[in-house]
PDB file of C-alpha atoms in Angstrom:
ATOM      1  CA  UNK A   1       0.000   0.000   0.000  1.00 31.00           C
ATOM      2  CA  UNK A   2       2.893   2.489   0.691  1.00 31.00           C
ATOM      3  CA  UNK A   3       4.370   1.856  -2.516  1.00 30.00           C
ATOM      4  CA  UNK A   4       1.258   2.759  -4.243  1.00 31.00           C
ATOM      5  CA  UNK A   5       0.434   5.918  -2.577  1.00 30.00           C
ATOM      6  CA  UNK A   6       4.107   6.429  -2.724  1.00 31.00           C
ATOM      7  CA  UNK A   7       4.354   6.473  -6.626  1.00 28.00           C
ATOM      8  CA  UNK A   8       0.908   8.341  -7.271  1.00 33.00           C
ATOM      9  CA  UNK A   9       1.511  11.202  -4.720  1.00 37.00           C
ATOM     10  CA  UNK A  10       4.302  13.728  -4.410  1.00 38.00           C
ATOM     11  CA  UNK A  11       4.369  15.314  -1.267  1.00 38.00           C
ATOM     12  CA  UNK A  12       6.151  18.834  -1.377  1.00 38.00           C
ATOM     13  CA  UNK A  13       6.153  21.457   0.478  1.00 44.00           C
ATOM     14  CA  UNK A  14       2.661  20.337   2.354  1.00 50.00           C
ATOM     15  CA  UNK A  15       0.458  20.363  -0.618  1.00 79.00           C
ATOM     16  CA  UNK A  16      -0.573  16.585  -2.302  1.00 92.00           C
ATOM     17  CA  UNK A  17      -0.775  16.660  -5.692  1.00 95.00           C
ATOM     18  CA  UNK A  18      -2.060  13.499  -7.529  1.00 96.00           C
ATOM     19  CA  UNK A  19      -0.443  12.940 -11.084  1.00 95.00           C
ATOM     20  CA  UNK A  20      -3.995  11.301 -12.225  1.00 96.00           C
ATOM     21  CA  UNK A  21      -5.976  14.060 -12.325  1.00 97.00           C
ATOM     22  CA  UNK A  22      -6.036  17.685 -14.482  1.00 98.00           C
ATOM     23  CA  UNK A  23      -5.456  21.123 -12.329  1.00 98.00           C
ATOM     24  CA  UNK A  24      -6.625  24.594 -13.068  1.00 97.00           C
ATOM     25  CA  UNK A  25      -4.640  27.851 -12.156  1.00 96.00           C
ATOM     26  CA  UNK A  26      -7.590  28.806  -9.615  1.00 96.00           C
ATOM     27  CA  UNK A  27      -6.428  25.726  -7.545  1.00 97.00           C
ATOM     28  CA  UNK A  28      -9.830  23.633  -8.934  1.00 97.00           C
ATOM     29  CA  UNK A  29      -9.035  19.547  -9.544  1.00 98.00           C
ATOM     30  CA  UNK A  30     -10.760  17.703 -12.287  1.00 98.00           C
ATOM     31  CA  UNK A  31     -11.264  13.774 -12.812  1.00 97.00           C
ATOM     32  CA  UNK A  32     -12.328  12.391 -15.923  1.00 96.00           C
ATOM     33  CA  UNK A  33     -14.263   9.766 -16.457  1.00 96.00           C
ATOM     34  CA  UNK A  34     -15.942   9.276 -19.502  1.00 95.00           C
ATOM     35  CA  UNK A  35     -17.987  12.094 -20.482  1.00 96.00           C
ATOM     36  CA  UNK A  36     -18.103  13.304 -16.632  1.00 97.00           C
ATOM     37  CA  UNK A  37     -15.843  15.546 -15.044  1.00 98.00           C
ATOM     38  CA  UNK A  38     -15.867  15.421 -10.724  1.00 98.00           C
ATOM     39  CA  UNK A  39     -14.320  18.992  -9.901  1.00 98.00           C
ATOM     40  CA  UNK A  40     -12.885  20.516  -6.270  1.00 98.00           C
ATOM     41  CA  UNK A  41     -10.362  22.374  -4.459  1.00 97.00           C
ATOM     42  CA  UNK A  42      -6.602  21.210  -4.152  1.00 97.00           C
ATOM     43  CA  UNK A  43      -5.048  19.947  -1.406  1.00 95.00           C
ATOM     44  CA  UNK A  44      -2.628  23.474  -2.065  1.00 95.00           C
ATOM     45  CA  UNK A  45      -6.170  25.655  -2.302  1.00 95.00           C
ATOM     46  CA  UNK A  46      -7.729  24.032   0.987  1.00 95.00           C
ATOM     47  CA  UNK A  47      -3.984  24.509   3.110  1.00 93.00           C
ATOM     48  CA  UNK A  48      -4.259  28.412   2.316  1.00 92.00           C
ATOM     49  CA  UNK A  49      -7.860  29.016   2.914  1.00 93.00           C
ATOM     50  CA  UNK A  50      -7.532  27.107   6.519  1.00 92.00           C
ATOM     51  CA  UNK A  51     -10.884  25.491   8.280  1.00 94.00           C
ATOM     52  CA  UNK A  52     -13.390  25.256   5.876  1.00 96.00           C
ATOM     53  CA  UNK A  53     -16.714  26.403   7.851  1.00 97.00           C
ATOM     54  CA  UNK A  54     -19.189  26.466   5.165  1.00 96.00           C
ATOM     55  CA  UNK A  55     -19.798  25.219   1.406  1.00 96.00           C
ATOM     56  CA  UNK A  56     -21.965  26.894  -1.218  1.00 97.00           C
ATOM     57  CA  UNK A  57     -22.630  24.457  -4.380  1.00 97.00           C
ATOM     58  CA  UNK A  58     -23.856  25.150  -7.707  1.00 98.00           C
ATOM     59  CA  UNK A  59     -27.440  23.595  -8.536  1.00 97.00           C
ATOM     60  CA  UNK A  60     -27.985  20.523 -10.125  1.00 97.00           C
ATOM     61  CA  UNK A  61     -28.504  20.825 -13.408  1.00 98.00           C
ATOM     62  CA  UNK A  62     -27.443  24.835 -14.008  1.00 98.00           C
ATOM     63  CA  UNK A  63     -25.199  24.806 -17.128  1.00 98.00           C
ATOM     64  CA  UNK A  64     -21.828  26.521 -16.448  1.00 98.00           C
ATOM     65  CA  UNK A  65     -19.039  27.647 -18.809  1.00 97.00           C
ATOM     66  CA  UNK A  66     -15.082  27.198 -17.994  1.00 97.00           C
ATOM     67  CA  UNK A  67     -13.683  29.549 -15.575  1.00 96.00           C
ATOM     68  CA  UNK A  68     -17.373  30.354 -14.048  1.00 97.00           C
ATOM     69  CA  UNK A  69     -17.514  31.246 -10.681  1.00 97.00           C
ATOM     70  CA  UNK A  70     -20.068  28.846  -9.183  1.00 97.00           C
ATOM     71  CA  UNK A  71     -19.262  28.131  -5.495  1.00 97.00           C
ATOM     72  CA  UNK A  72     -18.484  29.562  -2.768  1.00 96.00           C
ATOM     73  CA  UNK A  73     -15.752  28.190   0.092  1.00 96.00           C
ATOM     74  CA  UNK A  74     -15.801  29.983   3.449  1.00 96.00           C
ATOM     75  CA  UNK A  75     -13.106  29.241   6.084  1.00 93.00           C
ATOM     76  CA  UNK A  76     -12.710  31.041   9.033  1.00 91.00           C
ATOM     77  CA  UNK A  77     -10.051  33.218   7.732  1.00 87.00           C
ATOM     78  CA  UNK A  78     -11.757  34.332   3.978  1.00 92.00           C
ATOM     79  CA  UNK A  79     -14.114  33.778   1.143  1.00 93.00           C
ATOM     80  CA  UNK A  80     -13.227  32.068  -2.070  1.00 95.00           C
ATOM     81  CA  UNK A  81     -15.500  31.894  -5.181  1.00 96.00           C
ATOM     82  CA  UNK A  82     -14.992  28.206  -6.942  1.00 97.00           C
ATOM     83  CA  UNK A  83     -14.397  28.160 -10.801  1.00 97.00           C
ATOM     84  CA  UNK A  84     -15.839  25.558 -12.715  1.00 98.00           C
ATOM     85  CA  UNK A  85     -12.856  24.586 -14.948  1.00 97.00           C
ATOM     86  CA  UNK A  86     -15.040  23.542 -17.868  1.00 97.00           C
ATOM     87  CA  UNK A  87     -18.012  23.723 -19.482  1.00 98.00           C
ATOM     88  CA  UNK A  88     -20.923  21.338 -18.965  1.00 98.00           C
ATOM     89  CA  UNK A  89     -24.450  20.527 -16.826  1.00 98.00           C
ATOM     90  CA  UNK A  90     -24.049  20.039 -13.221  1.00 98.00           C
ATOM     91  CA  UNK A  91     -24.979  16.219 -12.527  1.00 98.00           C
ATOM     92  CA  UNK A  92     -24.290  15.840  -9.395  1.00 98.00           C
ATOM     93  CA  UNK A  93     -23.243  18.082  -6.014  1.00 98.00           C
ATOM     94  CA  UNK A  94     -21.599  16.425  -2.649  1.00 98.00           C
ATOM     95  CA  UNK A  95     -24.309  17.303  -0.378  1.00 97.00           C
ATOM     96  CA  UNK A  96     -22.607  15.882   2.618  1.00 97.00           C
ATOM     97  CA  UNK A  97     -20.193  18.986   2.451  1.00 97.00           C
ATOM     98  CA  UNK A  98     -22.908  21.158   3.816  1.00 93.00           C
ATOM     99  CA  UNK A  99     -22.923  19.112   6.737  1.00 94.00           C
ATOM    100  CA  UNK A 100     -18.919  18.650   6.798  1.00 96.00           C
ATOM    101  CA  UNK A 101     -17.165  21.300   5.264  1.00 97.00           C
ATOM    102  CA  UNK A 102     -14.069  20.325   6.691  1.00 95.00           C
ATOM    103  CA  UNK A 103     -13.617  17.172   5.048  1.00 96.00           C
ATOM    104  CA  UNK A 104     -12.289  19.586   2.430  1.00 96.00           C
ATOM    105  CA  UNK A 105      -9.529  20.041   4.600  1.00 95.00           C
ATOM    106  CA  UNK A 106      -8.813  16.255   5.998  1.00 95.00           C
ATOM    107  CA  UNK A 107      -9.542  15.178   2.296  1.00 95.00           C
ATOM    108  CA  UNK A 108      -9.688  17.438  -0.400  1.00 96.00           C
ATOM    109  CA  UNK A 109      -9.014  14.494  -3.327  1.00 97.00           C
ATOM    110  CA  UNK A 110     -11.829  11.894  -1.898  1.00 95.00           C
ATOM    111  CA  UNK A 111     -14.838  13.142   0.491  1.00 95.00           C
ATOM    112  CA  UNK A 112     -14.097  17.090  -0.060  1.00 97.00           C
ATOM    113  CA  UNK A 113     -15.017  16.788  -3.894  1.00 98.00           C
ATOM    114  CA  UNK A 114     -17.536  19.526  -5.021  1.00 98.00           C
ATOM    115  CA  UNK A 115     -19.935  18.614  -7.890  1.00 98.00           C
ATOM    116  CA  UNK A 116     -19.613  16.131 -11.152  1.00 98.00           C
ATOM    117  CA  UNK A 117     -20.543  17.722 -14.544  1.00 98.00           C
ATOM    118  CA  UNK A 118     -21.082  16.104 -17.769  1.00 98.00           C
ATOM    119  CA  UNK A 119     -19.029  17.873 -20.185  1.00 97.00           C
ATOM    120  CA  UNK A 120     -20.550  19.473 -22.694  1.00 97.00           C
ATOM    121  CA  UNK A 121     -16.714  20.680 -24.715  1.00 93.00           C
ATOM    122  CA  UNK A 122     -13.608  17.873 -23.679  1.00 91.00           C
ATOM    123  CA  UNK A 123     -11.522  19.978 -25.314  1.00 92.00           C
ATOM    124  CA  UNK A 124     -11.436  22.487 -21.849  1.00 93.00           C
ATOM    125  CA  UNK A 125     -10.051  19.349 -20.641  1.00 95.00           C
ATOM    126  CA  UNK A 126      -6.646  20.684 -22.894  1.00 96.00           C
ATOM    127  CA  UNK A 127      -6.320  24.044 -21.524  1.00 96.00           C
ATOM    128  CA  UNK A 128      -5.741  22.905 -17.493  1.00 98.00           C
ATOM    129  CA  UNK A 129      -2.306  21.642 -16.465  1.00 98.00           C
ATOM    130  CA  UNK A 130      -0.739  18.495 -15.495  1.00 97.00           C
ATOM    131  CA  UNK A 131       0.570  17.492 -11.825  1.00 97.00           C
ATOM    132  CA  UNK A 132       3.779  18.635 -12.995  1.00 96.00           C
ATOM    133  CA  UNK A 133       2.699  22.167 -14.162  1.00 97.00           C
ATOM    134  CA  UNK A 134       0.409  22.752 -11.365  1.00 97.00           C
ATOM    135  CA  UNK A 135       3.250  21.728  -9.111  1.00 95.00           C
ATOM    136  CA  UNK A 136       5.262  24.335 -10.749  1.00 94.00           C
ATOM    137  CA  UNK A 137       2.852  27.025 -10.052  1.00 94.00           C
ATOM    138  CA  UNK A 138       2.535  26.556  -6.638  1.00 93.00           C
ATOM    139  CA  UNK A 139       6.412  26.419  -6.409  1.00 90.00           C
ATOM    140  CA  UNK A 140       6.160  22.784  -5.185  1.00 83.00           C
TER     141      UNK A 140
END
């Protein structure tokens, strides 16, 4: 098990950054699976806003457009809108968050995810950045 986690994840400088998945310069995370994209913050994103206290999703169904603002993160230190990093129909929306906003926090790649969207133009999926590029813009 060590191995694996140990050749998926880099840990620098505090922030995990999983090579498997696509990263936006707002600090948003997308997986791909098939035609459905599951978007949230980064491990990087979650470190700098602190405690998470409360997590505004976008409604199922509303039809958003890469680099939309269309959630809202509050931690007890600020207020962060959340892009959507591409363009599609919101499918689906981690309800559990509004009960445990902090799982953001203790795990930002599994339980903290935001919303899935159906992906209406895969070629957005071309314009965000690999786990190496992100890592380089967070100086990891």
């Amino acid at each position: 098990l060590y191995c694996h986690l140990h050749l998926k994840y880099h840990r620098n400088m505090s922030s995990l950054v999983p090579d498997h998945l696509k990263y936006a310069k707002t600090h948003e995370w997308v997986k791909v699976e098939g035609d459905t994209a599951t978007v949230g913050i980064t491990d990087h994103a979650q470190a700098e806003l602190t405690e998470l206290v409360f997590v505004e999703l976008p409604a199922r169904s509303r039809n958003l457009k890469a680099g939309e603002a269309c959630a809202v993160v509050e931690s007890v230190k600020t207020a962060s809108d959340i892009y959507s990093p591409v363009t599609g129909e919101v499918i689906e929306v981690n309800e559990a968050l509004a009960d445990n906003p902090g799982s953001v926090n203790t795990d930002a790649y599994s339980d903290g995810w935001f919303f899935k969207i159906r992906l209406s133009d895969p070629g957005n999926l071309d314009e965000l950045m690999s786990a190496e590029e992100y890592k380089a813009l967070i100086g990891s």
